[in-house]
Coordinates of C-alpha atoms and ligand atoms in Angstrom, one line a residue:
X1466 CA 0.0 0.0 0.0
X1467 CA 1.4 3.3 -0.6
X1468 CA 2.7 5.5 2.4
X1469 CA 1.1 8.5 3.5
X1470 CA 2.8 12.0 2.0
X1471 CA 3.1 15.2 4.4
X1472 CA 4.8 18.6 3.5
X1473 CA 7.4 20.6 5.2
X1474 CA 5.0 23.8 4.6
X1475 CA 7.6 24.9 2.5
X1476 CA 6.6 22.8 -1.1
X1477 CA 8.9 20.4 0.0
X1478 CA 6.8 16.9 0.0
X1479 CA 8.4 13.5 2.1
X1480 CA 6.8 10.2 2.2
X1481 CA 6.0 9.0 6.2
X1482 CA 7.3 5.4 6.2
X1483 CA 5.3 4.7 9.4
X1484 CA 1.7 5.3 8.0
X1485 CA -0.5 4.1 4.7
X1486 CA -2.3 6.3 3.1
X1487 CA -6.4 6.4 3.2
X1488 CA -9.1 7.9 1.8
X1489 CA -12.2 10.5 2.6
X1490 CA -15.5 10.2 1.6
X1491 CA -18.0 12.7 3.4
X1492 CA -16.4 13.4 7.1
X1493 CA -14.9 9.6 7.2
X1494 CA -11.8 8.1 6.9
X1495 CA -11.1 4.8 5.0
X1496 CA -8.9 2.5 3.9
X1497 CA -8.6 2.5 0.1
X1498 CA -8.9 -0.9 -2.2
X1499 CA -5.8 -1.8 -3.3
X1500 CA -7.0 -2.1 -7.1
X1501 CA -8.2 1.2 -7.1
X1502 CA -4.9 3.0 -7.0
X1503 CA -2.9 4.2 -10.2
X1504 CA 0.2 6.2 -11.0
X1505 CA -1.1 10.2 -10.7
X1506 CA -1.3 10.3 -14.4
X1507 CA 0.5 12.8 -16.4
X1508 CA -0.5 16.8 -15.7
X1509 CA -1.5 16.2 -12.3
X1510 CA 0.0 18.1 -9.6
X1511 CA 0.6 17.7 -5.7
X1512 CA -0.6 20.3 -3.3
X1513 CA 0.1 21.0 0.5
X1514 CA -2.6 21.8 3.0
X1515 CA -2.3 24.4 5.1
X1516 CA -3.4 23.7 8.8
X1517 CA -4.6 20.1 8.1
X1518 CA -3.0 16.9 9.5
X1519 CA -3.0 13.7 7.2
X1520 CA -4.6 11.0 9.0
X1521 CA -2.9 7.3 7.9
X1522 CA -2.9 3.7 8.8
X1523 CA 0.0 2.7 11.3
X1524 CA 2.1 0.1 9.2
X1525 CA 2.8 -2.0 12.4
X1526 CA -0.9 -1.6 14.7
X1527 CA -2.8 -1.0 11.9
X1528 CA -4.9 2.2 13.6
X1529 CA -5.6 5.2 12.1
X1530 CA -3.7 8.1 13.5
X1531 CA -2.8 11.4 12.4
X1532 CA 0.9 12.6 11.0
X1533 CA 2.4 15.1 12.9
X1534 CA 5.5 15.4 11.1
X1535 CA 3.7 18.2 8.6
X1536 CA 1.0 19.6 6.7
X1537 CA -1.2 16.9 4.8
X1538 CA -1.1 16.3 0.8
X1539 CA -3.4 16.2 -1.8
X1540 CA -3.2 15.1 -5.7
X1541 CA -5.0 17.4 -8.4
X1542 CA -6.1 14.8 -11.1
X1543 CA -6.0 15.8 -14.9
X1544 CA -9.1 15.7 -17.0
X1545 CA -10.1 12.3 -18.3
X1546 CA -9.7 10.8 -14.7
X1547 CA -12.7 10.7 -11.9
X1548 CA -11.2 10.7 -7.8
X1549 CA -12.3 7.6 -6.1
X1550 CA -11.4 8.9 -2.6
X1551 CA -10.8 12.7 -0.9
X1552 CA -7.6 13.2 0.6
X1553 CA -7.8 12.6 4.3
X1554 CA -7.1 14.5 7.3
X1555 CA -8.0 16.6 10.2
X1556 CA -8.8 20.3 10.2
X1557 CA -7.1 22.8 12.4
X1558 CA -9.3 25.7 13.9
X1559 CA -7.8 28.1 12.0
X1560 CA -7.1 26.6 9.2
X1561 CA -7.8 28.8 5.8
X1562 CA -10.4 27.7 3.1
X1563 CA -8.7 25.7 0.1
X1564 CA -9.1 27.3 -3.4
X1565 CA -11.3 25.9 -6.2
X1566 CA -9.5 22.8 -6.8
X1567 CA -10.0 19.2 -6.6
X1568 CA -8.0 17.3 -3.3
X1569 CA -7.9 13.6 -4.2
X1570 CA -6.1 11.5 -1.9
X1571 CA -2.4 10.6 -2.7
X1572 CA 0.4 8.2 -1.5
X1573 CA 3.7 7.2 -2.1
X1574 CA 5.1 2.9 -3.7
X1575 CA 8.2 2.3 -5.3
X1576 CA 9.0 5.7 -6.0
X1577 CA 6.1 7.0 -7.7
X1578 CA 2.8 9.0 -6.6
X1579 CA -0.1 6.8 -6.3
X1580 CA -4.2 8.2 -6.8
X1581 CA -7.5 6.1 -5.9
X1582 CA -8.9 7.1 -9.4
X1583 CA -10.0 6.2 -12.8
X1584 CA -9.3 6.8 -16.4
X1585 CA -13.1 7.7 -17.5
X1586 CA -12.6 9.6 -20.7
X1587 CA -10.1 8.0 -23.7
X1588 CA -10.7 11.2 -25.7
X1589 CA -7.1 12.8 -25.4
X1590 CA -8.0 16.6 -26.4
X1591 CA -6.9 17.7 -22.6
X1592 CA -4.2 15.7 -22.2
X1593 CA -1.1 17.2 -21.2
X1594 CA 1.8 15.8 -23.3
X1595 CA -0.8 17.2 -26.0
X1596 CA 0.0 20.9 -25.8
X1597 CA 2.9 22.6 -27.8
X1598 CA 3.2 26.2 -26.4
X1599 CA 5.3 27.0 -29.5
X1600 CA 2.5 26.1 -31.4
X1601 CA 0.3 28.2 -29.3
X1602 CA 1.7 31.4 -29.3
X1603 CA 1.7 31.0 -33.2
X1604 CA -2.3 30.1 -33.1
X1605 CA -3.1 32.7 -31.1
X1606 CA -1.0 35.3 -33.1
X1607 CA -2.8 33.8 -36.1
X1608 CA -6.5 34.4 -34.4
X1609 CA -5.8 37.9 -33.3
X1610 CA -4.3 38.6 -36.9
X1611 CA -7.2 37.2 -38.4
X1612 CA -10.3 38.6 -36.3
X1613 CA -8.6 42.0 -35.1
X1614 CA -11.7 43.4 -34.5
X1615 CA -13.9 40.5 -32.5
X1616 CA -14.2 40.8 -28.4
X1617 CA -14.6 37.3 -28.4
X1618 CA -11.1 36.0 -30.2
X1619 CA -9.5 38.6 -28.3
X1620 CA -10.6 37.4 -24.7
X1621 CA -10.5 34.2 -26.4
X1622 CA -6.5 34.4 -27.0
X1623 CA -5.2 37.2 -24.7
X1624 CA -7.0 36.1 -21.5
X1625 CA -8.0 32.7 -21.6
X1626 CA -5.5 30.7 -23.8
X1627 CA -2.2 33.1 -23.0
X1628 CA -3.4 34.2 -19.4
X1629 CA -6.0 31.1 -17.5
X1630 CA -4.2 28.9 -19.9
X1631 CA -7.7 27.3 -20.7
X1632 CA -7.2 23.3 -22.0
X1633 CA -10.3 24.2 -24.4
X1634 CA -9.2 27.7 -25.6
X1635 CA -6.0 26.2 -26.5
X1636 CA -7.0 23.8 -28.8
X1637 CA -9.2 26.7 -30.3
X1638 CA -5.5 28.3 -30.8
X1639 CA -4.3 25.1 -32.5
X1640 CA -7.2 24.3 -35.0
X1641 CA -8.4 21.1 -33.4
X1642 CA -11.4 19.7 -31.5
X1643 CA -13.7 21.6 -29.0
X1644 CA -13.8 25.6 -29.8
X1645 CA -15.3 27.5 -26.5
X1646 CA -18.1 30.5 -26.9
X1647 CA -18.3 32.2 -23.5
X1648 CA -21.5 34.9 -24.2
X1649 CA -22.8 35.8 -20.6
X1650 CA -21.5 38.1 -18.3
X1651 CA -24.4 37.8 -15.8
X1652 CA -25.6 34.1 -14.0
X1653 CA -28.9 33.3 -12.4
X1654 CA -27.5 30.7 -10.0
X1655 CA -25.2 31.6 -6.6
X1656 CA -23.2 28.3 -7.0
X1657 CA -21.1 28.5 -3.3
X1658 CA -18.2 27.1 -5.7
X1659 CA -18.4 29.3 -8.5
X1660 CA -15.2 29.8 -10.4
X1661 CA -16.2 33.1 -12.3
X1662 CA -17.3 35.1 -9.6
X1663 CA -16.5 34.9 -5.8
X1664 CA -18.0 37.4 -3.4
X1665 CA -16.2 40.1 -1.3
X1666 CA -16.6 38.1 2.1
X1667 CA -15.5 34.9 0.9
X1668 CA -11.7 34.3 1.2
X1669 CA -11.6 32.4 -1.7
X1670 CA -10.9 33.6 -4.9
X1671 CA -12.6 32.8 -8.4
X1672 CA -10.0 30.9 -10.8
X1673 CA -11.1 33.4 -13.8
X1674 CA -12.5 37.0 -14.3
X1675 CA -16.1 36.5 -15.6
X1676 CA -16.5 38.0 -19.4
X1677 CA -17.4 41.5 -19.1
X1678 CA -19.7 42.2 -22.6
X1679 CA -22.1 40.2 -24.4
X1680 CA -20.4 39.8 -27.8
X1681 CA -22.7 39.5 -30.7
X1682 CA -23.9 36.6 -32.9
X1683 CA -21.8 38.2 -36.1
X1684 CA -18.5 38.1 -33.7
X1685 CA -19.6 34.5 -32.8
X1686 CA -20.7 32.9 -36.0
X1687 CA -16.8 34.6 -37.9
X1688 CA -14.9 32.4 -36.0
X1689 CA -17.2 29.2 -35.4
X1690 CA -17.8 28.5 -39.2
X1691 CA -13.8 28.2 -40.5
X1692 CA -13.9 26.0 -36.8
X1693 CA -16.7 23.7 -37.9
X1694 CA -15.1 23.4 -41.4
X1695 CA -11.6 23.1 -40.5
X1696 CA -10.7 21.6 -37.1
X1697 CA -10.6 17.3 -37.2
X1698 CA -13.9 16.5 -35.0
X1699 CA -15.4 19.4 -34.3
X1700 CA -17.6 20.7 -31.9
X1701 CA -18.6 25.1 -30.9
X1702 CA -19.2 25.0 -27.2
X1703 CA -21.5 27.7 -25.7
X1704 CA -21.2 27.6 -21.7
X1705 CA -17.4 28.6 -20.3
X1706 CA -15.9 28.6 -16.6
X1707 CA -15.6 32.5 -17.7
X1708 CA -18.9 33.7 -17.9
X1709 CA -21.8 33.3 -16.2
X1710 CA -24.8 31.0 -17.5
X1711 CA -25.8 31.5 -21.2
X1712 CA -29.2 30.5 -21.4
X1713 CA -29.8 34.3 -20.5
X1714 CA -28.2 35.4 -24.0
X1715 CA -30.6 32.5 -25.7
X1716 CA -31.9 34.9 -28.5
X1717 CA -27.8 36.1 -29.5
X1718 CA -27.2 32.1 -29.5
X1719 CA -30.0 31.5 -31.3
X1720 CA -29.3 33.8 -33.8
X1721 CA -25.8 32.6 -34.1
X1722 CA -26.9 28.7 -34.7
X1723 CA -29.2 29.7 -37.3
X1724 CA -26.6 31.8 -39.2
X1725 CA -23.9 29.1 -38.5
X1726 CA -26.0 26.3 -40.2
X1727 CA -26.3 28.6 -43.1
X1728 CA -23.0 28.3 -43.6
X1729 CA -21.9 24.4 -42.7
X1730 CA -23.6 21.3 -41.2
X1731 CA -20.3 20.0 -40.2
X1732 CA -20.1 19.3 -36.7
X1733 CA -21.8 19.5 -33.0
X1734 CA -23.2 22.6 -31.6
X1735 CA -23.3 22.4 -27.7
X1736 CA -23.9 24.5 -24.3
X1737 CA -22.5 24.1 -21.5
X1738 CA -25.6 25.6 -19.2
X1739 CA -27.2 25.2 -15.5
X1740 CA -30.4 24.2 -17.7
X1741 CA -32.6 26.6 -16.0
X1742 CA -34.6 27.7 -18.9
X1743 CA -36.4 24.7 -20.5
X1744 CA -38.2 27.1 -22.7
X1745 CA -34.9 28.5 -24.3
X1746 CA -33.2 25.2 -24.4
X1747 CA -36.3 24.4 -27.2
X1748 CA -36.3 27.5 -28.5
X1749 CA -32.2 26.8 -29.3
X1750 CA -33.2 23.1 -30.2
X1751 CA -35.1 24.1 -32.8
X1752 CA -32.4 26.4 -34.3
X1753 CA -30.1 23.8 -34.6
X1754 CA -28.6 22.9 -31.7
X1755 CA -27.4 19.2 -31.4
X1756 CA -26.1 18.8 -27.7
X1757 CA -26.6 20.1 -24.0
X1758 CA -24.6 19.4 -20.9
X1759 CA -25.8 20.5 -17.9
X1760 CA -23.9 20.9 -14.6
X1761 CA -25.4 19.5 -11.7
X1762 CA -23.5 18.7 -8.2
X1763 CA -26.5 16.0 -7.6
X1764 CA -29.3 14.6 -8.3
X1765 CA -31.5 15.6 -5.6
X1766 CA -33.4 18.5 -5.3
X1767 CA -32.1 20.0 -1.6
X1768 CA -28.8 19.1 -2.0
X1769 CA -29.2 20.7 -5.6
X1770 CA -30.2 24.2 -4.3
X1771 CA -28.7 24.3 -1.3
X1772 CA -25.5 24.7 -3.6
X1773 CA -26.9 26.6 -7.0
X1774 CA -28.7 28.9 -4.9
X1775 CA -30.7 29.4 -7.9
X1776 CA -32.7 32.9 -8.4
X1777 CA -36.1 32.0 -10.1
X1778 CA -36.0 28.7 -11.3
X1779 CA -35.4 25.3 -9.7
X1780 CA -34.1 21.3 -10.2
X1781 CA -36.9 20.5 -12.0
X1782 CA -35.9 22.7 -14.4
X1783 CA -32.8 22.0 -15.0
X1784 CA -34.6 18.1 -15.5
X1785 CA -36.8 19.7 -18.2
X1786 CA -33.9 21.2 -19.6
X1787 CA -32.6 17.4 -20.4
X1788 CA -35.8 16.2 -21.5
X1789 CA -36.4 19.0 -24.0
X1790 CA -32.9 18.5 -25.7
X1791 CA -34.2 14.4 -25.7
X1792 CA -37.3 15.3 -27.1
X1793 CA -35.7 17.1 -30.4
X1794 CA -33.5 13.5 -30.8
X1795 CA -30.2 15.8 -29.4
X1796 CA -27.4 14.4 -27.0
X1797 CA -27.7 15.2 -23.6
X1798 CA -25.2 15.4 -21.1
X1799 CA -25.1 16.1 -17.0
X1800 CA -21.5 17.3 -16.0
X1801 CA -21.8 15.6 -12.3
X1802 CA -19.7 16.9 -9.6
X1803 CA -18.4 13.7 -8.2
X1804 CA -17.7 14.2 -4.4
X1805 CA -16.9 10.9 -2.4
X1806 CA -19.6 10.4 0.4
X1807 CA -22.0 12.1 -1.1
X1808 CA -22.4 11.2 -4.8
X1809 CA -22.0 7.8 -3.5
X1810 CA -24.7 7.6 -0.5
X1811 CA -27.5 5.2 -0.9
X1812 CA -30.0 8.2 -1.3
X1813 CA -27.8 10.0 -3.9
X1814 CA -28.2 6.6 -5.7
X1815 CA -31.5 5.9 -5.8
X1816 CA -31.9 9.6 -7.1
X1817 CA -29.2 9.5 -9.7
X1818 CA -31.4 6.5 -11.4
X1819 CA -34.3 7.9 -11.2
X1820 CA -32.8 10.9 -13.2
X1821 CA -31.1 8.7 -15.5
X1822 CA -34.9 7.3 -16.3
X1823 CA -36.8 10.0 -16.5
X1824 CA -34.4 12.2 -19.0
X1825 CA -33.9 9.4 -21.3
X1826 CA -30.1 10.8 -20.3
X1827 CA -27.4 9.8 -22.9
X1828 CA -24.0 10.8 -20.9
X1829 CA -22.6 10.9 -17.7
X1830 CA -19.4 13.3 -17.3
X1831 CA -17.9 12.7 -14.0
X1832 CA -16.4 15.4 -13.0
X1833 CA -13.9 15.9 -10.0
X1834 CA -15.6 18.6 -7.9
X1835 CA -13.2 21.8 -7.7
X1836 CA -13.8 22.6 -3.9
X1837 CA -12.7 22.9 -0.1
X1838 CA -14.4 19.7 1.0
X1839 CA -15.2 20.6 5.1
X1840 CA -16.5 24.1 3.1
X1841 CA -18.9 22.3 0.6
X1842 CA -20.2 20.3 3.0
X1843 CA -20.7 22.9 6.1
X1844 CA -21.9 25.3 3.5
X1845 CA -24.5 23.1 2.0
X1846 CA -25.6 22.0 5.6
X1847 CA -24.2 17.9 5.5
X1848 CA -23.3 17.2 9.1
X1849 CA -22.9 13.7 8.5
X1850 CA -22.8 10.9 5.9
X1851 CA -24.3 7.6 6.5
X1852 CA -23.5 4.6 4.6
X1853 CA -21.3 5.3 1.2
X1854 CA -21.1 2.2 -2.3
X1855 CA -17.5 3.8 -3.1
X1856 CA -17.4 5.7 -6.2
X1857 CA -16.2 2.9 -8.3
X1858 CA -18.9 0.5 -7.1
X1859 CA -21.6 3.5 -8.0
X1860 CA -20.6 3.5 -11.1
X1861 CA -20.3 0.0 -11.7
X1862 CA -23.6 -0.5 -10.4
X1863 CA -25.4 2.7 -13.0
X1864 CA -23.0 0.8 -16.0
X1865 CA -24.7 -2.5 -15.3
X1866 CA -28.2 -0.8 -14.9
X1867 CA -28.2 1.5 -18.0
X1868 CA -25.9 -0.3 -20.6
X1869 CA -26.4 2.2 -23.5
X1870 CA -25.6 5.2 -20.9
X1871 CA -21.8 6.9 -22.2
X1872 CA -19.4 7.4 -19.0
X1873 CA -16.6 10.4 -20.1
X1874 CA -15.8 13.9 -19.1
X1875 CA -16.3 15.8 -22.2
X1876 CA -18.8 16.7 -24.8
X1877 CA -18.4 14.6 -27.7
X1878 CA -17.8 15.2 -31.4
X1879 CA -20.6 14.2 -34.0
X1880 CA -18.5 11.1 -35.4
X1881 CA -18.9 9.4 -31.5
X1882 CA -22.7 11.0 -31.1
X1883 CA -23.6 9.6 -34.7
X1884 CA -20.7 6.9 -35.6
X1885 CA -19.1 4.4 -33.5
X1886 CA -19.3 5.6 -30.0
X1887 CA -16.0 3.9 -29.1
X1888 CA -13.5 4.6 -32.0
X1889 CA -10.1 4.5 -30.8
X1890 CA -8.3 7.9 -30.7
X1891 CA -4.9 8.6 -32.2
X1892 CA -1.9 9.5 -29.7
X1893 CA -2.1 13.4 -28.7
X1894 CA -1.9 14.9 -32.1
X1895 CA 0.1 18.3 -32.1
Ligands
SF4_847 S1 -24.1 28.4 -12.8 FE1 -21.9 28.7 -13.4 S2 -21.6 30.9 -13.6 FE2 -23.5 30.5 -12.5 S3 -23.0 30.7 -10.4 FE3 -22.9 28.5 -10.9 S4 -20.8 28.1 -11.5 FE4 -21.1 30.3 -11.5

């Protein structure tokens, strides 16, 4: 089993040969299955916790105790891989609030970093070894050339490829894959976790600067079309981590699909959304557009809002939302914030089927949840977590129920909505 990892609280990371490493689910401690650990794949990162003890299993007594040699460690997965297990340990009084990242648990074998997840998605668009910063610069150059008047390429290149360093405004930069359309600068949800806007009291900060104009459909449509026609497997994706929600500029996308399809067929039109506006998801189905993902952090209504905070609409929207795109024989989506001991409690479950059943749902993309977990979970009101399945045995369990459900962690291209689902892709292309 790997050993538990601590930090010096200076970035310098040791491995303690006296304890195993565990896991977290909820506000518990366990001990993780031994086939559930991998090598922390390429891209992923190591990150010390400030005021927080790791908690471990003593090699020789086999009890959990704490390390008090340093600050506890966590693992940032890349994209493509779903945490099985939180990183464990104890919270300090005054302890500060972790930043919008995800804190899987992490331990040390023969000389490598070890992570209780799985590799969910084998589309490689985000993987690491794929990105050529050479390249980059050169795209970006070429984009800001080309469009020197559009908002939208501008923020596009200058802030969210060169500055956020965005996996999918990169690729944008490159010519390939899944081209991002932020549109709203205003949301009508109060996600606690929201990583476009933070408020003044919270000590946390938001990971990006929410857009501040609403561009137009021409500025959206003159760089979307040469996307659609040129990029291998292509796919426009209203609904960024640097806007708000962009149901609420429906008509301007609307307007955009309809001009778009004028122009090519090539393709999948998609948005990202909070699905709070059934109405304007058919309004946009009818345009033209051929996929929806909407972001939930569960499938139960109080848990639901007690996180969106939602102004004027509620779940069962967000549930129409997935029906409508159904309805017009489009792909839908839910981007599911995975979060050990609560994604995978009995009740969660139960309510995560009946979803499933009642949207006709086509995807599950299962997402590692960006977020201080003792914050989420005293924020959202969970005092407690009963019995958990384990992440792995959750999804086993929906895999065997719903065999024609897709399991990944991005939206995908037309050839795997319309051709064979499980193509194999080529090694990251540059
Ligand atoms: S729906 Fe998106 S933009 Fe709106 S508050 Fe939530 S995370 Fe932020």
């Amino acid at each position: 089993m790997p050993f538990l990892l601590y930090s010096d609280g200076e970035g310098n990371i040791f491995e303690d040969d006296t304890l195993y490493a565990v896991g977290r689910a909820g506000w518990d401690a366990f001990p993780i299955p031994q086939n559930q650990w991998i090598e922390l794949p390429d891209g992923g990162n190591l990150y010390e916790l400030p005021g927080r003890r790791g908690i471990g299993v003593d090699v020789h007594t086999g009890e959990m105790r704490l390390c008090e040699k340093g600050w506890a460690v966590a693992a940032f997965i890349p994209p493509a891989h779903t945490g099985l297990f939180l990183a464990a340990y104890e919270t300090m009084l005054d302890a500060p609030t972790l930043p919008l990242f995800c804190y899987t648990a992490v331990g040390w074998m023969n000389n490598k970093n070890y992570v209780p997840a799985v590799r969910i998605e084998k589309d490689i668009r985000q993987e690491a070894a794929g990105y050529n910063d050479k390249k980059i610069e050169s795209g970006t150059q070429y984009l800001l050339n080309n469009y020197p008047n559009n908002r939208l390429v501008k923020h596009l290149m200058e802030k969210c490829c060169m500055t956020y360093h965005c996996p999918a405004a990169r690729n944008f930069s490159l010519g390939r894959w899944e081209c991002p359309i932020p549109t709203s600068p205003a949301c009508n949800a109060n996600c606690i976790g929201c990583i476009s806007f933070q408020p003044e009291e919270e000590t946390i900060v938001s990971t990006q600067d929410r857009l501040t104009f609403k561009p137009s459909a021409e500025e959206i449509v003159e760089f979307t079309v040469p996307h659609l026609l040129n990029a291998p497997f292509p796919i426009v994706s209203f609904g960024q981590g640097c806007e708000g929600e962009p149901l609420l500029m429906w008509e301007t996308i609307q307007a955009s699909i309809i001009e778009i399809r004028k122009h090519t067929h090539k393709g999948s039109i998609n948005i990202n959304t909070n699905g709070s506006k059934p109405a304007a998801v058919d309004a946009l189905c009818r345009a033209g557009l051929n996929s929806i993902r909407v972001s939930t952090n569960s499938a139960q209504k109080h848990i639901y809002e007690a996180y969106y905070r939602p102004n004027n609409y509620q779940f069962e929207d967000i549930v129409e939302s997935l029906k409508v795109m159904r309805k017009h024989g489009g792909w839908s989506s839910i981007n599911y914030f995975v979060f050990p001991g609560i994604t995978d409690s009995e009740a969660e479950y139960e309510a995560l089927r009946k979803l499933i059943r009642e949207t006709a749902l086509n995807m599950i993309q299962w997402r590692n949840f960006n977020i201080d977990p003792d914050w989420y979970m005293g924020k959202i009101g969970i005092n407690e977590t009963g019995e958990i399945l384990g992440v792995q045995q959750l999804m086993d369990l929906i895999q065997e129920e719903f065999p024609d459900l897709k399991f990944g962690y991005f939206n995908p291209p037309m050839e795997r909505i319309k051709g064979d689902y499980n193509f194999q892709f080529a090694g990251a292309a540059q």
